[in-house]
Coordinates of C-alpha atoms in Angstrom, one line a residue:
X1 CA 4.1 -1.6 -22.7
X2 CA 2.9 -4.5 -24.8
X3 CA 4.0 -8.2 -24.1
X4 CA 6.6 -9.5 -25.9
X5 CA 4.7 -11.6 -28.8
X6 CA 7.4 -14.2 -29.3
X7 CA 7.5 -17.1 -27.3
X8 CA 10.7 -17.6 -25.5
X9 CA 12.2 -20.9 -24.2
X10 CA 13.3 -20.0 -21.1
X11 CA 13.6 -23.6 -20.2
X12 CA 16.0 -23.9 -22.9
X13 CA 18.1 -21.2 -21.7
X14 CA 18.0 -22.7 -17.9
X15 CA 18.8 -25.7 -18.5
X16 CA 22.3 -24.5 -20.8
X17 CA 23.0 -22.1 -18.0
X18 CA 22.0 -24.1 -14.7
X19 CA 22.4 -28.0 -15.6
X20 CA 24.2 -28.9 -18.4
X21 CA 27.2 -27.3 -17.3
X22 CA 27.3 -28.8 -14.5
X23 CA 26.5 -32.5 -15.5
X24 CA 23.1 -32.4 -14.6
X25 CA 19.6 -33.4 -16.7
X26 CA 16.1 -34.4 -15.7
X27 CA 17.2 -37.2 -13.7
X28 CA 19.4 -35.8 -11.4
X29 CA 16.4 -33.6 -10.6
X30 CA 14.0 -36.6 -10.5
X31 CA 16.4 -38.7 -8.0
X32 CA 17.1 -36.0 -5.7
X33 CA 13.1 -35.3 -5.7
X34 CA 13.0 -39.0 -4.7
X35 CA 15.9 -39.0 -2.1
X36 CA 13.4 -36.8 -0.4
X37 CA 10.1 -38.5 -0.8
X38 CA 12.0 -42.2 0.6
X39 CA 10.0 -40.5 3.7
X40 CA 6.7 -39.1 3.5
X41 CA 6.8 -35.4 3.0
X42 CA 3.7 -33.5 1.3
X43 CA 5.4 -31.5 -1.2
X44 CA 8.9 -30.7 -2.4
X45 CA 11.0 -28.7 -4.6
X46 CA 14.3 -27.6 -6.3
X47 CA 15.0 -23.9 -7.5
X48 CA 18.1 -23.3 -9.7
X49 CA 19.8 -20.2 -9.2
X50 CA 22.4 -18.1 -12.0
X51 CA 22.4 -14.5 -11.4
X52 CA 25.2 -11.9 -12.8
X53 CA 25.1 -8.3 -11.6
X54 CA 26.8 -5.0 -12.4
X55 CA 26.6 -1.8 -10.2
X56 CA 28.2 1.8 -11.3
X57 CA 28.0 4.7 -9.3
X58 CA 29.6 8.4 -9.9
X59 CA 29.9 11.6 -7.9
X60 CA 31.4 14.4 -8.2
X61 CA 32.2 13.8 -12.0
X62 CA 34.1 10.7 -10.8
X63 CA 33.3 7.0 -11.2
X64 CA 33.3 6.6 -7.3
X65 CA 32.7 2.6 -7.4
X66 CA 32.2 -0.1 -9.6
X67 CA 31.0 -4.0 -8.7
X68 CA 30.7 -7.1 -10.6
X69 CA 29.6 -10.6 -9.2
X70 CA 28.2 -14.3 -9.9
X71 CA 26.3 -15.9 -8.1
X72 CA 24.3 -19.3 -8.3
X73 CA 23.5 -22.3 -6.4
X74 CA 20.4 -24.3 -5.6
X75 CA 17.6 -24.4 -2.9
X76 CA 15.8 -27.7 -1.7
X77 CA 12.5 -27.5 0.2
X78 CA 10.1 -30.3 1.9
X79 CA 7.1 -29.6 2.8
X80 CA 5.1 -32.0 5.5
X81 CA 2.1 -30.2 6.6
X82 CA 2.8 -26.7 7.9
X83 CA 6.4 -28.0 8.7
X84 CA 9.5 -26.6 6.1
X85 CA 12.9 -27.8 6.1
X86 CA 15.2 -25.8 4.0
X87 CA 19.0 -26.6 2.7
X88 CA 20.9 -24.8 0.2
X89 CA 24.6 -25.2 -1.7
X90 CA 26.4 -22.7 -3.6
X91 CA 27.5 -25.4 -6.1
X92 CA 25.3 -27.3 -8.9
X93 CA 26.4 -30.8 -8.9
X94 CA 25.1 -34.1 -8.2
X95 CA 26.9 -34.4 -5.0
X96 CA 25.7 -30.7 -3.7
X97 CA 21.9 -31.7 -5.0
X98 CA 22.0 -35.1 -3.0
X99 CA 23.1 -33.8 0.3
X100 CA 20.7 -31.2 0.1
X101 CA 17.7 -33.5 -0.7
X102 CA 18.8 -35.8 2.3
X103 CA 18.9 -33.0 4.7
X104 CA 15.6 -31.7 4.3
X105 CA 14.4 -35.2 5.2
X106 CA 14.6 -34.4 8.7
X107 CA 10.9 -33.6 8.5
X108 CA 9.5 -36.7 7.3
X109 CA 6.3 -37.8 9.5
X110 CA 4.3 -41.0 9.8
X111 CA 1.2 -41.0 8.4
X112 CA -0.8 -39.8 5.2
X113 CA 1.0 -37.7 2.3
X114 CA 2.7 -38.6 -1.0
X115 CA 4.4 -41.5 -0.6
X116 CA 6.6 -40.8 -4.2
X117 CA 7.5 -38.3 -6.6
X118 CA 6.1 -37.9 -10.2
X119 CA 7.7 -40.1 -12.6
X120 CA 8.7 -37.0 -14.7
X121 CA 9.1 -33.7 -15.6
X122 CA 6.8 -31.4 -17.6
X123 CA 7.4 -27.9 -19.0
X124 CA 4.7 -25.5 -17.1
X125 CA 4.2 -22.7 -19.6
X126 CA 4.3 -18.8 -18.0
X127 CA 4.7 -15.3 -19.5
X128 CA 6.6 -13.6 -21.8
X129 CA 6.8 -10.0 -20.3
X130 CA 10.4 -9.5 -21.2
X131 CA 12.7 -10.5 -23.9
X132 CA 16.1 -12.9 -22.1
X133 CA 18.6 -10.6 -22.6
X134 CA 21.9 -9.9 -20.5
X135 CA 21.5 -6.1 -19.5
X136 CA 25.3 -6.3 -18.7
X137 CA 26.4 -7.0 -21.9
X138 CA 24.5 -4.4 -23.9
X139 CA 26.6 -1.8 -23.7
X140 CA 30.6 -1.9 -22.7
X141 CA 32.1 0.2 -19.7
X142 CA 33.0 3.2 -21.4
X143 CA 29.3 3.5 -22.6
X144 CA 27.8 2.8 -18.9
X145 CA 30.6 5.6 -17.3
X146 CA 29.4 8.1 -20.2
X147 CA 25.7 7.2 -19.6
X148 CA 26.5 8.8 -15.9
X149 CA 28.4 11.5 -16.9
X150 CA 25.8 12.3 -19.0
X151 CA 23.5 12.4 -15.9
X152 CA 25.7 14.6 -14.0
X153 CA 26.2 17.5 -17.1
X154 CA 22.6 17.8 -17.2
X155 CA 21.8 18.2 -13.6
X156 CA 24.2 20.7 -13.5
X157 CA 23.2 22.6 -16.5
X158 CA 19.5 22.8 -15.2
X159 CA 20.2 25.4 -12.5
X160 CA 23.1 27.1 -10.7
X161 CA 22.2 26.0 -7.3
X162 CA 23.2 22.6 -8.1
X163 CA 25.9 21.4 -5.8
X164 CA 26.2 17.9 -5.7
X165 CA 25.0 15.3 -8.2
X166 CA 25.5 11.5 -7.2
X167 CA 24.6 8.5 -10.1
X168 CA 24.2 5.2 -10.0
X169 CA 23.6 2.5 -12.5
X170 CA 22.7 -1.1 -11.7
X171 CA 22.0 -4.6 -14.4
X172 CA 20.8 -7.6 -13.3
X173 CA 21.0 -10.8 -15.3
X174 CA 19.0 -13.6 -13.6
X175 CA 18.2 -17.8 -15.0
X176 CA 16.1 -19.7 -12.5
X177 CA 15.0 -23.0 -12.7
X178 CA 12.3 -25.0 -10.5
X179 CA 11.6 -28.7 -10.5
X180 CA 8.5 -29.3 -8.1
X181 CA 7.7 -33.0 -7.2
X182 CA 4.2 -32.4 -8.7
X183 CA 5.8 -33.4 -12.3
X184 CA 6.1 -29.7 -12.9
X185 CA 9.6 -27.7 -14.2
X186 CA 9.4 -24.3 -15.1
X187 CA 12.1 -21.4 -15.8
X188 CA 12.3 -18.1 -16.3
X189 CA 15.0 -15.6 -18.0
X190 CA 14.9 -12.2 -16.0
X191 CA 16.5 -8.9 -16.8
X192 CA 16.6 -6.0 -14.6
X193 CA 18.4 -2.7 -14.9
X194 CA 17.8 0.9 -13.0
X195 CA 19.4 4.6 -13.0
X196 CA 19.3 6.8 -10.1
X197 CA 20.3 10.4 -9.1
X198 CA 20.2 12.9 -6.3
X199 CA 20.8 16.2 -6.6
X200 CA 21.8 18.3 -4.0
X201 CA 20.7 22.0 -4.6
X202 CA 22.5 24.6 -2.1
X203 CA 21.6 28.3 -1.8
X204 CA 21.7 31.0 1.0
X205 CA 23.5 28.3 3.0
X206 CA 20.7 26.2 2.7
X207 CA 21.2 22.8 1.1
X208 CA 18.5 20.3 0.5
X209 CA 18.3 17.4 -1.6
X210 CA 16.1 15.7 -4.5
X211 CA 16.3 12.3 -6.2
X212 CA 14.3 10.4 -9.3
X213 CA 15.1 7.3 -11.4
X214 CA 13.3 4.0 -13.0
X215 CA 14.3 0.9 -14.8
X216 CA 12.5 -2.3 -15.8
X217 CA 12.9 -5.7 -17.0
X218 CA 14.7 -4.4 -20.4
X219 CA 18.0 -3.3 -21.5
X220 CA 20.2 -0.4 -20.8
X221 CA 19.4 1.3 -23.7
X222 CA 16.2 2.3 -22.7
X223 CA 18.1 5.0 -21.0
X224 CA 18.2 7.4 -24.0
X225 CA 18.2 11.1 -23.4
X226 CA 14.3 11.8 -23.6
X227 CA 14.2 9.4 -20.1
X228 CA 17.1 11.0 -19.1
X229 CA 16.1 14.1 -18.9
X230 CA 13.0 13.4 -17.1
X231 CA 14.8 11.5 -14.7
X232 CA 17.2 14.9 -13.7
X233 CA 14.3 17.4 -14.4
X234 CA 12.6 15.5 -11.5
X235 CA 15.3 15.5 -9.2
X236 CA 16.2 18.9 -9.6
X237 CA 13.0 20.4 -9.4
X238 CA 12.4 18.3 -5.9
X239 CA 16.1 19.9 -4.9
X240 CA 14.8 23.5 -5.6
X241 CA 11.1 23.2 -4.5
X242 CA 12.8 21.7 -0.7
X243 CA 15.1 24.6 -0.5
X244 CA 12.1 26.9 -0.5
X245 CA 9.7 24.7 2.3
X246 CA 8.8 25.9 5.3
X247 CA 8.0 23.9 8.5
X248 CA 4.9 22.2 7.9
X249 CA 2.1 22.1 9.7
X250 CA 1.3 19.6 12.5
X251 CA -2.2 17.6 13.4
X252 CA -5.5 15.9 12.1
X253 CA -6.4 17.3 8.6
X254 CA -7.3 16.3 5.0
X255 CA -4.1 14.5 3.2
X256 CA -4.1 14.4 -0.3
X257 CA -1.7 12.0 -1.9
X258 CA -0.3 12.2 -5.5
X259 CA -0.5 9.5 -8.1
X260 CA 3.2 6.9 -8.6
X261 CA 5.1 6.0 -6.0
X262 CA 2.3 7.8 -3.4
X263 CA 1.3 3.9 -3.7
X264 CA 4.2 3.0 -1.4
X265 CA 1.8 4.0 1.2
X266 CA -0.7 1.6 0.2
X267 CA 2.4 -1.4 -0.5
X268 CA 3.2 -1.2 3.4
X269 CA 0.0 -0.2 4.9
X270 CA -2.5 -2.4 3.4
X271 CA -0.4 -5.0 0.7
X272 CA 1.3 -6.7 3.4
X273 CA -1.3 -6.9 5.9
X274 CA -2.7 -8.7 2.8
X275 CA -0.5 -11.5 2.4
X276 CA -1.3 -15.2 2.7
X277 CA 0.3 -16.4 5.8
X278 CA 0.4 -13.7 8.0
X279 CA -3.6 -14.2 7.3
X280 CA -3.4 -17.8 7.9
X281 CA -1.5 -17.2 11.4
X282 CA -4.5 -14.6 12.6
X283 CA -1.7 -12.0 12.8
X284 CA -3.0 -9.6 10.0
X285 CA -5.8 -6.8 10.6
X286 CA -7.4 -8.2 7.8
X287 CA -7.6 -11.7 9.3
X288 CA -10.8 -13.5 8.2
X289 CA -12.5 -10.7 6.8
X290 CA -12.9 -12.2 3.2
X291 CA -16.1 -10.4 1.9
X292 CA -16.2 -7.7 4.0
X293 CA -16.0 -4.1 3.7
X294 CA -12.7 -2.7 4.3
X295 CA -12.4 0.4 2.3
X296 CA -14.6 2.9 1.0
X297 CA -17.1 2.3 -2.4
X298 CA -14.8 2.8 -5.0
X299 CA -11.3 2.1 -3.3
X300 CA -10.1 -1.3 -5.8
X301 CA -6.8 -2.7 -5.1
X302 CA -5.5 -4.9 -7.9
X303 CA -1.9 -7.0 -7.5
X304 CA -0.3 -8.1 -11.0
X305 CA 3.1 -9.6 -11.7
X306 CA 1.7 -9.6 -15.7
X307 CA 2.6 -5.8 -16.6
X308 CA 5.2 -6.5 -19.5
X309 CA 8.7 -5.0 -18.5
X310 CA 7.8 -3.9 -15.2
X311 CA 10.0 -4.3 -12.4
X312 CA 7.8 -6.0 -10.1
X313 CA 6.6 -8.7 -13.0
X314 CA 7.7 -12.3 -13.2
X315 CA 6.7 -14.8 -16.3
X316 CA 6.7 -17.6 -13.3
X317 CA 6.8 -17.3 -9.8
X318 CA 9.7 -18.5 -7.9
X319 CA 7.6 -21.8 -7.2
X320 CA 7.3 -22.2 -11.1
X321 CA 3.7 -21.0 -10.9
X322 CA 2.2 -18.5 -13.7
X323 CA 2.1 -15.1 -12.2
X324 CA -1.5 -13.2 -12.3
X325 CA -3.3 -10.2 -11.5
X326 CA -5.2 -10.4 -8.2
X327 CA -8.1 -8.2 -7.6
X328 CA -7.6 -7.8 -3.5
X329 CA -10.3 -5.8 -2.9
X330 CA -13.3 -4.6 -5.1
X331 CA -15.3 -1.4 -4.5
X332 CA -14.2 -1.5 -1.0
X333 CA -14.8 -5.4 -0.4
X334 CA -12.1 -7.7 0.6
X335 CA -11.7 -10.3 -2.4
X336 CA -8.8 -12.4 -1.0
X337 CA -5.6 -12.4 -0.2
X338 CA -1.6 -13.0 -2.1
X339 CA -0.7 -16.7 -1.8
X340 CA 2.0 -18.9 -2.5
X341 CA 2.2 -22.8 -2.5
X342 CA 2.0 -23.4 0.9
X343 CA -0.5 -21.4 2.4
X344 CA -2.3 -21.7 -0.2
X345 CA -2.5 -25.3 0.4
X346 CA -3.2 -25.0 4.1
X347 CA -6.0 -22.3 3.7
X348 CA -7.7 -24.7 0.8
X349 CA -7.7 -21.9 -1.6
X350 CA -5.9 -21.3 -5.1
X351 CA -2.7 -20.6 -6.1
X352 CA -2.1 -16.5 -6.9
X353 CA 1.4 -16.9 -8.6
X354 CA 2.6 -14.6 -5.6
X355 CA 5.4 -17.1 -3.8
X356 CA 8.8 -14.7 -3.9
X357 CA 12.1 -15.4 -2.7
X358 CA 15.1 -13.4 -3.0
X359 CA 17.5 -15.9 -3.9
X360 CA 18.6 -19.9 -3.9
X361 CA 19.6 -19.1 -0.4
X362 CA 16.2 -18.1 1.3
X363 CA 12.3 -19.9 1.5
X364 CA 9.8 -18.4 -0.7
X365 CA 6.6 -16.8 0.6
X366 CA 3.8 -14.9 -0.4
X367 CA 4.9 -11.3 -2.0
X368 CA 3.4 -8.4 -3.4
X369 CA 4.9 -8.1 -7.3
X370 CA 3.0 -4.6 -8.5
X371 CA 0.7 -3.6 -6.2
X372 CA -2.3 -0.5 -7.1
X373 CA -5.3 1.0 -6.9
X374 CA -7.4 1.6 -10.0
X375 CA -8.7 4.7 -11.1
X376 CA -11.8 6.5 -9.9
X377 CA -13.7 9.6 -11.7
X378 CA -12.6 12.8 -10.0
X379 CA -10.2 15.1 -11.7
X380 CA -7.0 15.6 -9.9
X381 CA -7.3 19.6 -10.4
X382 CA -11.3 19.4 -8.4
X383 CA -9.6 17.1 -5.8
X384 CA -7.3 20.0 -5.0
X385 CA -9.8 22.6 -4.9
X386 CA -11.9 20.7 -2.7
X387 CA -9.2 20.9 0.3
X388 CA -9.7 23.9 2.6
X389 CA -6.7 23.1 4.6
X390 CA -4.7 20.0 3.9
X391 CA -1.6 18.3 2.8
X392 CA -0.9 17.3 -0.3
X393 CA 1.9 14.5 -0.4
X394 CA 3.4 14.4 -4.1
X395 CA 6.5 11.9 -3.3
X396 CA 7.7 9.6 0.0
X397 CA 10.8 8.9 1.7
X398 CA 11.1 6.4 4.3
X399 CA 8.3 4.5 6.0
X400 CA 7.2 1.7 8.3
X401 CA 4.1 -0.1 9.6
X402 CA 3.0 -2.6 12.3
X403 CA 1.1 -5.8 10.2
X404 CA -1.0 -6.8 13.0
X405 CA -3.1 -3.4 13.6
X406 CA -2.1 -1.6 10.4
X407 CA -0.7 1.3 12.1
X408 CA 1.9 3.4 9.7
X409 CA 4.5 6.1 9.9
X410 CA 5.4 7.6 6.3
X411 CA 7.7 10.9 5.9
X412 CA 7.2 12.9 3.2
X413 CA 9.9 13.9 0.7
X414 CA 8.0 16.2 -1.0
X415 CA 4.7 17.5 0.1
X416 CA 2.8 21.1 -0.1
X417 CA 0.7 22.9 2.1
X418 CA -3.0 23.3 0.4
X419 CA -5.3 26.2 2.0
X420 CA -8.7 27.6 0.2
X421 CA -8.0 25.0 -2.7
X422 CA -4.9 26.3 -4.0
X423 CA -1.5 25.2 -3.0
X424 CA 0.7 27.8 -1.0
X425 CA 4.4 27.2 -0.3
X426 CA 6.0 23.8 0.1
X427 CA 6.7 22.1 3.3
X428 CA 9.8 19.8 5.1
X429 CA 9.3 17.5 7.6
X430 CA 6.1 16.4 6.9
X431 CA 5.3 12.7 8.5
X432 CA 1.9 11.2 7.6
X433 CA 0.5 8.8 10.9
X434 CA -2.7 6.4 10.2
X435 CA -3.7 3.2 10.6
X436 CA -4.2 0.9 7.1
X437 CA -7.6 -0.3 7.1
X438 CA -9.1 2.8 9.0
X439 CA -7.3 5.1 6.3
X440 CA -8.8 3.0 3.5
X441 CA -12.1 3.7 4.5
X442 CA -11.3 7.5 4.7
X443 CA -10.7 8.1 1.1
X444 CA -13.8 10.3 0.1
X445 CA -11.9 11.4 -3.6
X446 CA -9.9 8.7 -6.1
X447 CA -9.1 10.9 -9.2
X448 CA -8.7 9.6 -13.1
X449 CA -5.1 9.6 -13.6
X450 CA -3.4 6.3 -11.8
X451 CA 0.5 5.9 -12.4
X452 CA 2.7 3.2 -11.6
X453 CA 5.9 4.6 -10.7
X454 CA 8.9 4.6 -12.1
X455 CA 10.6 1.1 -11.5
X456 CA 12.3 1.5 -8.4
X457 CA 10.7 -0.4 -5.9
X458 CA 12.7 -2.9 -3.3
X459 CA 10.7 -4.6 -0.9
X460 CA 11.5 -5.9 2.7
X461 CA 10.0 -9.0 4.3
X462 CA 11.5 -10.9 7.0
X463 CA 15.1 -10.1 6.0
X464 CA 14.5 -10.6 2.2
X465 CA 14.8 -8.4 -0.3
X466 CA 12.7 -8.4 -4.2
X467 CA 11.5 -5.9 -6.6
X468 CA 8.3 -4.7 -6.8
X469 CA 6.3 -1.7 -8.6
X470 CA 3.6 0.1 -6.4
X471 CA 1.0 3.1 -8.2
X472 CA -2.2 4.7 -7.8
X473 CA -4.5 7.6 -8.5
X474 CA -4.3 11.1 -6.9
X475 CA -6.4 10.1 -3.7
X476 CA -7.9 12.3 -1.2
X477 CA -8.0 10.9 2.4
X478 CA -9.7 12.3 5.5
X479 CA -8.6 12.8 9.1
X480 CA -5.4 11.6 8.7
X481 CA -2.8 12.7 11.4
X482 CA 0.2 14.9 10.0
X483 CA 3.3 15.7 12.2
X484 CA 5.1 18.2 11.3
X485 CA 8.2 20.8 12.3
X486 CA 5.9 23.7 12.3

């Protein structure tokens, strides 16, 4: 996907949508940056919030539920060494702002740091990765029920075992605005839409269950039938594959892992364990090991927020910074780590365009935004062959992992067992058990065909919530620890 080649003025847009509505201009922004600096803080800043959203789901041929909400308000943050304080309203007005701004005085120290706020604001220029557009108003009702019936006929045409189908359809439209006491005011316009479905395929009293879906930063008609179909063919196909799995296999053994959403694995075991602060607090196993090995030659992680339209991608950070792609680590070398303002700041290194925040409500913080591994040289088919016994891991389910030792626990939605080269039945229950850095230096095969996944990413950090887009190549890794049912 190409960026968009028009220049937007999302700034334009933010401030009709955020502050002239509500009475506000630059110098409301400017005084309540000052209210804060009366005392001496280090760093402050305001981040505007307007986000509408739309969620559809059906099941069993019936529009089961249906949500619609508004949402905006403002955050105010000071920043006085590696001290926060943090106040938010749920209104936009001059009133709301001020009180803010004079709460998060509470942190003022004596002593050195900026003793006054820049005497105005400049327009910081970021991306343009996705055209402004309200998802929600694309298309009416009627069309978004019909797009999910539409889902549901198909499943059910693909195959008679088809028992249950469940769709959902969600639109985000999202105007944020930032006002940083370094002079700097930024904005950004953000779409975000995404179809799901499970399928529930039921033979011999057996039932087992399959699911698939995407979305982006673009509208709802990106939907059309050719994605569609993908979309159910997927889920079906999972459905009917699980109700033939046996119990799989249990113990130490070769684990190969399919290219997409397979990356998920690497998000949780190794991106967060790469984030800025829990690397500035020593709590991270890759603590201090900046130039270091970490993974096998070969193994390159990359994170980059500038994929046009991906789900994960921003134009500007949620601290008004430019978003960028971050090499993390480099044939196996550790190149550095995600950071946002503050750490940044208090590790004296550069910005990465990685501070995240789920809403007005909540502290931003350094976040993955689409998070792979490049592609090596080895056909996927000859990584196959290679296994004598093994797993091969094509999708995920749940998973979770300890940041400071890297240890992981990852079920396996989908998975086959592999014996001589060849794979022989499918298999349920499979969990996959390793340790982040230690698996990274276990891949011995990275094949030629990396894939980003679909767009349907959510990522959890310390009760927040944001998008993100994971991928890699198939990846052959060895001496992992499988538990199984078998």
């Amino acid at each position: 996907m190409k960026p968009v080649e028009n220049a937007i003025d999302h700034l334009s847009i933010a401030r009709e949508t955020l502050l002239a509505p509500n009475g506000l201009d630059e110098s409301h922004l400017l005084h309540a940056l000052g209210e804060i600096f009366a005392h001496r803080v280090d760093y402050a800043d305001l981040y505007f919030q307007f986000t509408r959203s739309e969620a559809w789901s059906l099941e069993e041929g019936i529009v089961k539920s249906g949500s619609f909400g508004i949402e905006q308000g403002v955050g105010v943050r000071a920043v006085a060494g590696d001290k926060t304080a943090f106040a938010y309203s749920d209104e936009i007005n001059a009133a709301a702002l001020g009180a803010a701004a004079q709460a998060t005085r509470t942190i003022a120290r004596q002593g050195s740091g900026r003793v006054r706020v820049a005497g105005a604001l400049g327009g910081a220029h970021g991306h343009s990765l996705y055209l402004p557009r309200d998802p929600i108003v694309a298309i009416d009702a009627k069309a978004k029920i019909a797009l999910l019936e539409k889902v549901e006929r198909a499943a059910r045409a693909r195959d008679p075992r088809v028992a249950q189908v469940m769709a959902g359809l969600a639109a985000e439209y999202d105007v944020v605005l930032v006002a940083r006491s370094d002079g700097r005011i930024a904005a950004d316009v953000r779409p975000l839409v995404r179809l799901s479905v499970v399928v529930i395929a039921e033979a011999n009293g057996r039932r087992e269950q399959g699911h698939a879906g995407g979305g982006g930063r673009f509208d709802l008609d990106y939907f059309d039938d050719t994605v569609i179909s993908g979309y159910v063919d997927h889920a079906v196909d999972a459905a009917l594959v699980n109700l033939e799995s046996r119990p799989a296999p249990a113990g130490t053994m070769t684990v190969v892992l399919g290219p997409g959403w397979p990356g998920v694995l690497l998000h949780e075991a190794i991106g967060h364990g790469l984030e800025g602060d829990f690397n500035r607090k020593g709590s991270s196993a890759f603590a201090g090991r900046i130039g270091e090995r970490v993974a096998a030659p070969g193994v390159t992680v990359v994170d980059d927020g500038t994929i046009a339209g991906r789900r994960g991608s921003l134009n500007i950070d949620d601290e008004g910074n430019a978003t960028q792609s971050n090499v993390l680590i480099e044939d196996g070398v550790l190149r550095g780590y995600l950071q946002d303002t503050l750490n940044a700041r208090l590790m004296r290194v550069p910005v990465t365009g990685n501070g995240r925040r789920e809403s007005f409500a909540h502290l931003p913080m350094p976040r993955m935004t689409n998070t792979y591994m490049l592609n090596g040289e080895r056909d996927p088919g000859e990584i196959l062959e290679s296994v004598e016994r093994g797993l091969y891991a094509v999708n995920f389910g749940g998973g979770q992992v300890d940041i400071t030792n890297g240890k992981f626990v990852f079920s396996a939605s989908e998975a086959y067992w592999v014996e001589g080269g060849r794979i022989r039945f499918p298999v349920k229950g499979a969990t996959i058990i390793g340790n982040g850095p230690d698996a990274l230096t276990r891949v011995s095969m990275i094949g030629g065909d990396m894939r980003l996944d679909t767009g349907v990413g959510t990522c959890g950090k310390d009760g927040q919530s944001v998008p993100v887009g994971v991928g890699q190549p198939t990846l052959r890794i060895e001496g992992l620890t499988v538990g199984g049912t078998g």
